[in-house]
């Protein structure tokens, strides 16, 4: 079972012997023996890893969807690896604070990062300068879940399908308001991408949090949303929100009757928050391999998968190379969207 909190980790010291001066042949022999011993020690350490609790920085507040899903994963990984995974929430600056702290931590496998599409891709275009480079300062372990954006509309409005929504928006330019948790959020970028692909004009209404947005959605003042499922699942269940499509390449397990955007007639529209594990650059490959294996084992556990779905997430396993390539493509994709809608870097 994983523990959650902060832990202090100290390193031991070693002593050096003095007074022995070997000849050159002995020195070479000893040097070779020392190299073999050091290599063996590193190999043994990699095999034994982890031997103490592992700190995982999460750059968002405790209780957020990404935080909860990460804790589910780490609980299962701790069972496989026999050590606690200690969550340290470091929210702020769109996820940049916690991500930067992990990027500059010691590459020993005892400080990891769970981060998302914002800090790892979109923020490169949303901020003038990042205190880390996602591609250079971090090394991927793997992607373990996605949270696709769901297009929802107040159930009192006429559109019953995605095509009807597009037609309605075109007939009422700038009259449809959609709510988000802020400029540059996944909801904002999903909506902007929707406008670009459909040629519609809708109006952005940013809120400080989802709790402030919900009453206005129900009242019909801001009747449109491009939300993550955890934010609107209660509205869907109550009948206040009508889900029209999910922005992914396959239907969501939690919404099996809701079509994908492609099925509903809008091709190439995919938008999701995705959750990934990473480590500081230069972390040893053997350690990374053990972590990836434990992550994959956890995600493939039926109990973990069921818990992910309950939280509105789609479980998946993407390997390190796949995640690296995906981060690159997502960075390019959202840079184009951000540039086109004219968001000024902060």
Coordinates of C-alpha atoms in Angstrom, one line a residue:
X1 CA 0.0 0.0 0.0
X2 CA 1.4 3.4 -1.0
X3 CA 1.9 6.1 1.7
X4 CA 1.2 9.7 0.8
X5 CA 3.0 12.6 2.1
X6 CA 6.7 13.7 2.0
X7 CA 9.7 11.7 3.0
X8 CA 13.2 12.7 3.7
X9 CA 15.8 10.6 1.9
X10 CA 19.5 10.6 2.9
X11 CA 22.5 9.1 1.2
X12 CA 25.2 7.1 2.9
X13 CA 28.9 8.0 2.7
X14 CA 31.9 5.8 2.0
X15 CA 35.4 5.9 3.4
X16 CA 38.7 5.6 1.4
X17 CA 41.6 3.6 2.7
X18 CA 45.1 5.2 2.7
X19 CA 48.8 4.1 2.9
X20 CA 48.9 1.5 0.1
X21 CA 50.9 2.4 -3.0
X22 CA 50.8 -0.5 -5.6
X23 CA 53.1 -0.7 -8.6
X24 CA 51.8 0.1 -12.1
X25 CA 50.8 -3.5 -12.8
X26 CA 49.0 -3.8 -9.5
X27 CA 47.3 -0.5 -10.1
X28 CA 46.0 -1.6 -13.5
X29 CA 44.8 -4.9 -12.0
X30 CA 43.1 -3.1 -9.1
X31 CA 41.6 -0.6 -11.5
X32 CA 40.1 -3.4 -13.5
X33 CA 38.8 -5.1 -10.4
X34 CA 37.4 -1.8 -9.2
X35 CA 35.6 -1.2 -12.5
X36 CA 34.1 -4.7 -12.4
X37 CA 33.0 -4.2 -8.8
X38 CA 31.5 -0.8 -9.5
X39 CA 29.7 -2.3 -12.6
X40 CA 28.4 -5.2 -10.5
X41 CA 27.3 -2.8 -7.8
X42 CA 25.3 -0.7 -10.2
X43 CA 23.8 -3.8 -11.7
X44 CA 22.9 -5.1 -8.2
X45 CA 21.4 -1.8 -7.2
X46 CA 19.3 -1.7 -10.4
X47 CA 18.1 -5.2 -9.7
X48 CA 17.3 -4.3 -6.1
X49 CA 15.6 -1.0 -6.9
X50 CA 13.7 0.4 -5.1
X51 CA 15.2 0.0 -1.6
X52 CA 13.5 3.0 -0.1
X53 CA 10.3 5.0 -0.7
X54 CA 9.9 6.7 -4.1
X55 CA 8.7 10.3 -4.2
X56 CA 6.3 11.2 -7.0
X57 CA 5.7 14.9 -7.7
X58 CA 2.2 15.7 -8.9
X59 CA 2.0 19.3 -10.2
X60 CA -1.7 19.6 -9.3
X61 CA -3.8 19.9 -6.2
X62 CA -4.7 16.9 -4.1
X63 CA -8.2 15.6 -5.0
X64 CA -8.0 16.6 -8.7
X65 CA -8.8 13.9 -11.2
X66 CA -5.2 13.5 -12.2
X67 CA -4.2 13.2 -8.6
X68 CA -6.7 10.6 -7.7
X69 CA -6.0 8.4 -10.8
X70 CA -2.2 8.7 -10.1
X71 CA -2.7 7.4 -6.5
X72 CA -4.7 4.4 -7.8
X73 CA -1.8 3.6 -10.1
X74 CA 0.9 4.1 -7.4
X75 CA -0.9 1.9 -4.9
X76 CA -0.7 -1.0 -7.3
X77 CA 2.9 -0.3 -8.3
X78 CA 3.9 -0.3 -4.7
X79 CA 2.6 -3.9 -4.4
X80 CA 4.8 -4.9 -7.3
X81 CA 8.0 -3.2 -6.2
X82 CA 7.7 -3.6 -2.5
X83 CA 8.2 0.1 -1.6
X84 CA 5.9 3.0 -0.8
X85 CA 5.3 5.7 -3.5
X86 CA 5.0 9.0 -1.7
X87 CA 2.8 11.6 -3.5
X88 CA 4.0 15.2 -3.2
X89 CA 1.5 17.7 -4.6
X90 CA 3.2 20.8 -6.0
X91 CA 0.5 22.8 -7.8
X92 CA 0.9 26.2 -9.5
X93 CA 1.6 28.0 -12.8
X94 CA -0.4 25.5 -14.9
X95 CA 1.6 22.6 -13.6
X96 CA 5.0 24.2 -14.2
X97 CA 6.2 24.4 -10.6
X98 CA 5.9 20.7 -9.8
X99 CA 7.1 19.6 -13.2
X100 CA 10.2 21.8 -12.9
X101 CA 11.0 20.5 -9.4
X102 CA 11.0 16.9 -10.8
X103 CA 13.0 17.8 -13.9
X104 CA 15.8 19.2 -11.8
X105 CA 15.8 16.4 -9.1
X106 CA 18.6 13.8 -8.8
X107 CA 18.3 11.1 -11.5
X108 CA 18.5 8.2 -9.0
X109 CA 15.0 6.8 -9.5
X110 CA 13.7 8.1 -6.1
X111 CA 12.1 11.3 -7.5
X112 CA 9.6 10.8 -10.3
X113 CA 7.0 12.9 -12.0
X114 CA 3.4 12.4 -12.9
X115 CA 2.5 15.1 -15.4
X116 CA 0.0 15.8 -18.1
X117 CA -0.5 17.3 -21.6
X118 CA -0.4 20.9 -20.3
X119 CA 3.1 21.0 -18.7
X120 CA 4.5 18.4 -21.1
X121 CA 3.2 19.9 -24.4
X122 CA 0.8 22.9 -24.5
X123 CA 2.7 25.0 -21.9
X124 CA 5.6 25.4 -24.2
X125 CA 3.4 27.7 -26.3
X126 CA 1.4 29.2 -23.5
X127 CA 4.4 30.5 -21.5
X128 CA 7.2 32.8 -22.7
X129 CA 9.8 30.8 -20.8
X130 CA 9.5 27.4 -19.0
X131 CA 11.8 26.6 -16.1
X132 CA 12.4 23.2 -17.7
X133 CA 12.6 21.6 -21.1
X134 CA 10.1 18.7 -21.3
X135 CA 12.2 16.9 -24.0
X136 CA 15.6 17.5 -22.5
X137 CA 15.2 17.5 -18.8
X138 CA 12.8 14.6 -18.5
X139 CA 12.9 11.0 -19.7
X140 CA 9.6 9.1 -20.3
X141 CA 8.6 6.0 -18.3
X142 CA 5.2 5.6 -19.9
X143 CA 1.7 6.9 -20.4
X144 CA -1.0 5.2 -18.3
X145 CA -4.3 7.0 -18.8
X146 CA -6.2 9.5 -20.9
X147 CA -9.2 11.7 -20.1
X148 CA -10.9 12.6 -23.4
X149 CA -12.8 15.9 -23.6
X150 CA -16.6 15.3 -23.8
X151 CA -18.7 17.7 -25.8
X152 CA -21.8 18.4 -23.7
X153 CA -24.7 20.8 -24.1
X154 CA -27.5 21.9 -21.8
X155 CA -30.3 19.4 -22.4
X156 CA -32.9 22.2 -22.9
X157 CA -31.2 23.4 -26.1
X158 CA -32.3 22.0 -29.5
X159 CA -29.2 20.1 -30.8
X160 CA -29.5 16.4 -30.3
X161 CA -26.3 15.5 -32.3
X162 CA -22.9 16.9 -33.0
X163 CA -23.9 17.9 -36.5
X164 CA -26.9 19.7 -35.2
X165 CA -24.7 21.5 -32.7
X166 CA -22.4 22.6 -35.5
X167 CA -25.4 23.8 -37.6
X168 CA -26.8 25.6 -34.6
X169 CA -23.5 27.3 -33.8
X170 CA -23.2 28.5 -37.4
X171 CA -26.7 29.9 -37.3
X172 CA -26.0 31.7 -34.1
X173 CA -22.4 32.9 -34.4
X174 CA -20.8 33.9 -31.0
X175 CA -24.1 33.4 -29.2
X176 CA -23.2 30.0 -27.7
X177 CA -21.2 30.4 -24.5
X178 CA -18.8 27.6 -23.3
X179 CA -17.2 27.5 -19.9
X180 CA -13.7 26.4 -19.0
X181 CA -11.4 26.6 -15.9
X182 CA -9.2 29.2 -17.6
X183 CA -7.3 30.3 -20.7
X184 CA -5.1 27.6 -22.0
X185 CA -6.8 24.8 -20.1
X186 CA -7.6 21.6 -21.9
X187 CA -11.3 22.7 -22.2
X188 CA -10.3 26.0 -23.8
X189 CA -7.9 24.3 -26.3
X190 CA -10.5 21.6 -27.1
X191 CA -13.1 24.3 -27.9
X192 CA -10.6 26.4 -30.0
X193 CA -9.7 23.3 -31.9
X194 CA -13.4 22.6 -32.5
X195 CA -13.9 26.1 -33.9
X196 CA -11.0 25.7 -36.2
X197 CA -12.2 22.4 -37.6
X198 CA -15.9 23.3 -37.9
X199 CA -15.6 27.0 -38.9
X200 CA -17.9 28.0 -36.0
X201 CA -17.6 30.9 -33.7
X202 CA -18.5 30.3 -30.0
X203 CA -17.7 32.5 -27.0
X204 CA -15.3 31.5 -24.2
X205 CA -16.3 32.2 -20.6
X206 CA -13.4 31.3 -18.2
X207 CA -14.1 30.4 -14.6
X208 CA -11.7 30.0 -11.6
X209 CA -12.9 26.5 -11.0
X210 CA -15.5 23.9 -12.2
X211 CA -17.7 24.5 -9.1
X212 CA -18.4 28.1 -10.3
X213 CA -19.1 27.0 -13.9
X214 CA -21.7 24.2 -13.1
X215 CA -24.6 26.5 -11.8
X216 CA -24.3 28.7 -14.9
X217 CA -24.3 25.6 -17.2
X218 CA -27.5 24.3 -15.5
X219 CA -29.1 27.7 -15.7
X220 CA -28.4 27.8 -19.5
X221 CA -26.2 30.9 -19.3
X222 CA -23.1 28.9 -20.4
X223 CA -24.8 25.9 -22.0
X224 CA -21.9 24.4 -23.8
X225 CA -18.8 22.5 -22.5
X226 CA -15.8 20.6 -23.8
X227 CA -15.2 19.0 -20.4
X228 CA -13.3 16.1 -18.9
X229 CA -15.8 13.5 -17.8
X230 CA -15.2 13.9 -14.0
X231 CA -16.4 17.5 -14.3
X232 CA -19.7 16.7 -15.9
X233 CA -20.6 13.1 -15.0
X234 CA -23.1 14.2 -12.4
X235 CA -24.8 16.6 -14.9
X236 CA -25.1 13.8 -17.4
X237 CA -26.6 11.5 -14.8
X238 CA -29.1 14.1 -13.7
X239 CA -30.2 14.8 -17.2
X240 CA -29.0 18.5 -17.1
X241 CA -26.3 17.8 -19.7
X242 CA -26.6 16.0 -23.0
X243 CA -23.3 14.4 -24.2
X244 CA -23.0 14.7 -28.0
X245 CA -19.5 13.2 -28.7
X246 CA -16.2 12.3 -27.1
X247 CA -13.0 13.7 -28.6
X248 CA -11.1 10.4 -28.9
X249 CA -10.5 7.7 -31.5
X250 CA -12.7 5.2 -29.6
X251 CA -15.8 5.4 -27.3
X252 CA -15.3 5.8 -23.6
X253 CA -15.9 2.8 -21.4
X254 CA -17.9 5.0 -19.0
X255 CA -20.0 6.4 -21.9
X256 CA -20.5 3.5 -24.3
X257 CA -23.6 5.0 -26.0
X258 CA -21.9 8.3 -26.8
X259 CA -20.2 8.3 -30.3
X260 CA -16.7 9.5 -31.0
X261 CA -16.4 12.8 -32.8
X262 CA -15.5 10.9 -36.0
X263 CA -18.5 8.6 -35.7
X264 CA -20.6 11.8 -35.2
X265 CA -19.3 13.3 -38.4
X266 CA -16.3 15.4 -37.3
X267 CA -13.0 13.8 -38.5
X268 CA -9.6 14.2 -36.9
X269 CA -11.0 15.8 -33.7
X270 CA -9.2 14.3 -30.8
X271 CA -8.5 16.2 -27.6
X272 CA -7.7 14.7 -24.2
X273 CA -5.7 15.2 -21.0
X274 CA -3.2 12.4 -20.7
X275 CA -1.4 11.2 -17.7
X276 CA 2.2 10.0 -17.8
X277 CA 5.1 9.0 -15.6
X278 CA 8.5 10.5 -16.2
X279 CA 11.9 10.7 -14.4
X280 CA 14.8 13.3 -14.5
X281 CA 17.0 13.0 -17.5
X282 CA 20.0 10.6 -17.0
X283 CA 18.0 8.2 -14.8
X284 CA 19.4 4.7 -15.5
X285 CA 17.7 2.5 -18.1
X286 CA 17.5 -0.5 -15.8
X287 CA 15.5 1.6 -13.2
X288 CA 13.3 3.0 -16.0
X289 CA 12.6 -0.5 -17.3
X290 CA 11.6 -1.7 -13.8
X291 CA 9.3 1.3 -13.4
X292 CA 7.7 0.8 -16.8
X293 CA 7.1 -2.9 -16.2
X294 CA 5.4 -2.1 -12.8
X295 CA 3.3 0.6 -14.4
X296 CA 2.2 -1.7 -17.2
X297 CA 1.4 -4.5 -14.8
X298 CA -0.7 -2.0 -12.7
X299 CA -2.7 -0.7 -15.7
X300 CA -3.4 -4.2 -16.9
X301 CA -4.8 -5.2 -13.5
X302 CA -8.7 -5.4 -13.9
X303 CA -9.3 -3.8 -10.6
X304 CA -7.1 -0.8 -11.5
X305 CA -8.8 -0.5 -14.9
X306 CA -12.2 -0.5 -13.2
X307 CA -11.2 2.3 -10.8
X308 CA -9.8 4.4 -13.6
X309 CA -13.1 4.1 -15.5
X310 CA -15.0 5.2 -12.4
X311 CA -12.9 8.3 -12.4
X312 CA -13.7 9.1 -16.1
X313 CA -10.3 7.9 -17.4
X314 CA -9.4 5.5 -20.1
X315 CA -6.6 3.1 -19.0
X316 CA -3.8 2.5 -21.6
X317 CA -0.2 1.6 -21.7
X318 CA 2.2 3.6 -23.9
X319 CA 5.9 2.7 -23.8
X320 CA 8.8 5.2 -23.3
X321 CA 9.5 5.7 -27.0
X322 CA 5.8 6.0 -27.8
X323 CA 5.4 8.6 -25.1
X324 CA 8.4 10.5 -26.3
X325 CA 7.1 10.6 -29.9
X326 CA 3.6 11.5 -28.6
X327 CA 4.9 14.4 -26.6
X328 CA 6.5 15.8 -29.7
X329 CA 3.4 15.5 -31.8
X330 CA 1.2 17.0 -29.1
X331 CA 3.5 19.9 -28.7
X332 CA 3.4 20.6 -32.4
X333 CA -0.4 20.2 -32.6
X334 CA -1.3 22.5 -29.7
X335 CA 1.3 25.1 -30.8
X336 CA -0.5 25.5 -34.1
X337 CA -3.9 25.8 -32.3
X338 CA -2.6 28.3 -29.8
X339 CA -1.0 30.4 -32.5
X340 CA -4.1 30.4 -34.6
X341 CA -6.4 31.6 -31.8
X342 CA -3.9 34.2 -30.8
X343 CA -3.2 33.4 -27.1
X344 CA -0.4 35.6 -26.0
X345 CA 2.3 33.7 -24.0
X346 CA 2.3 34.5 -20.3

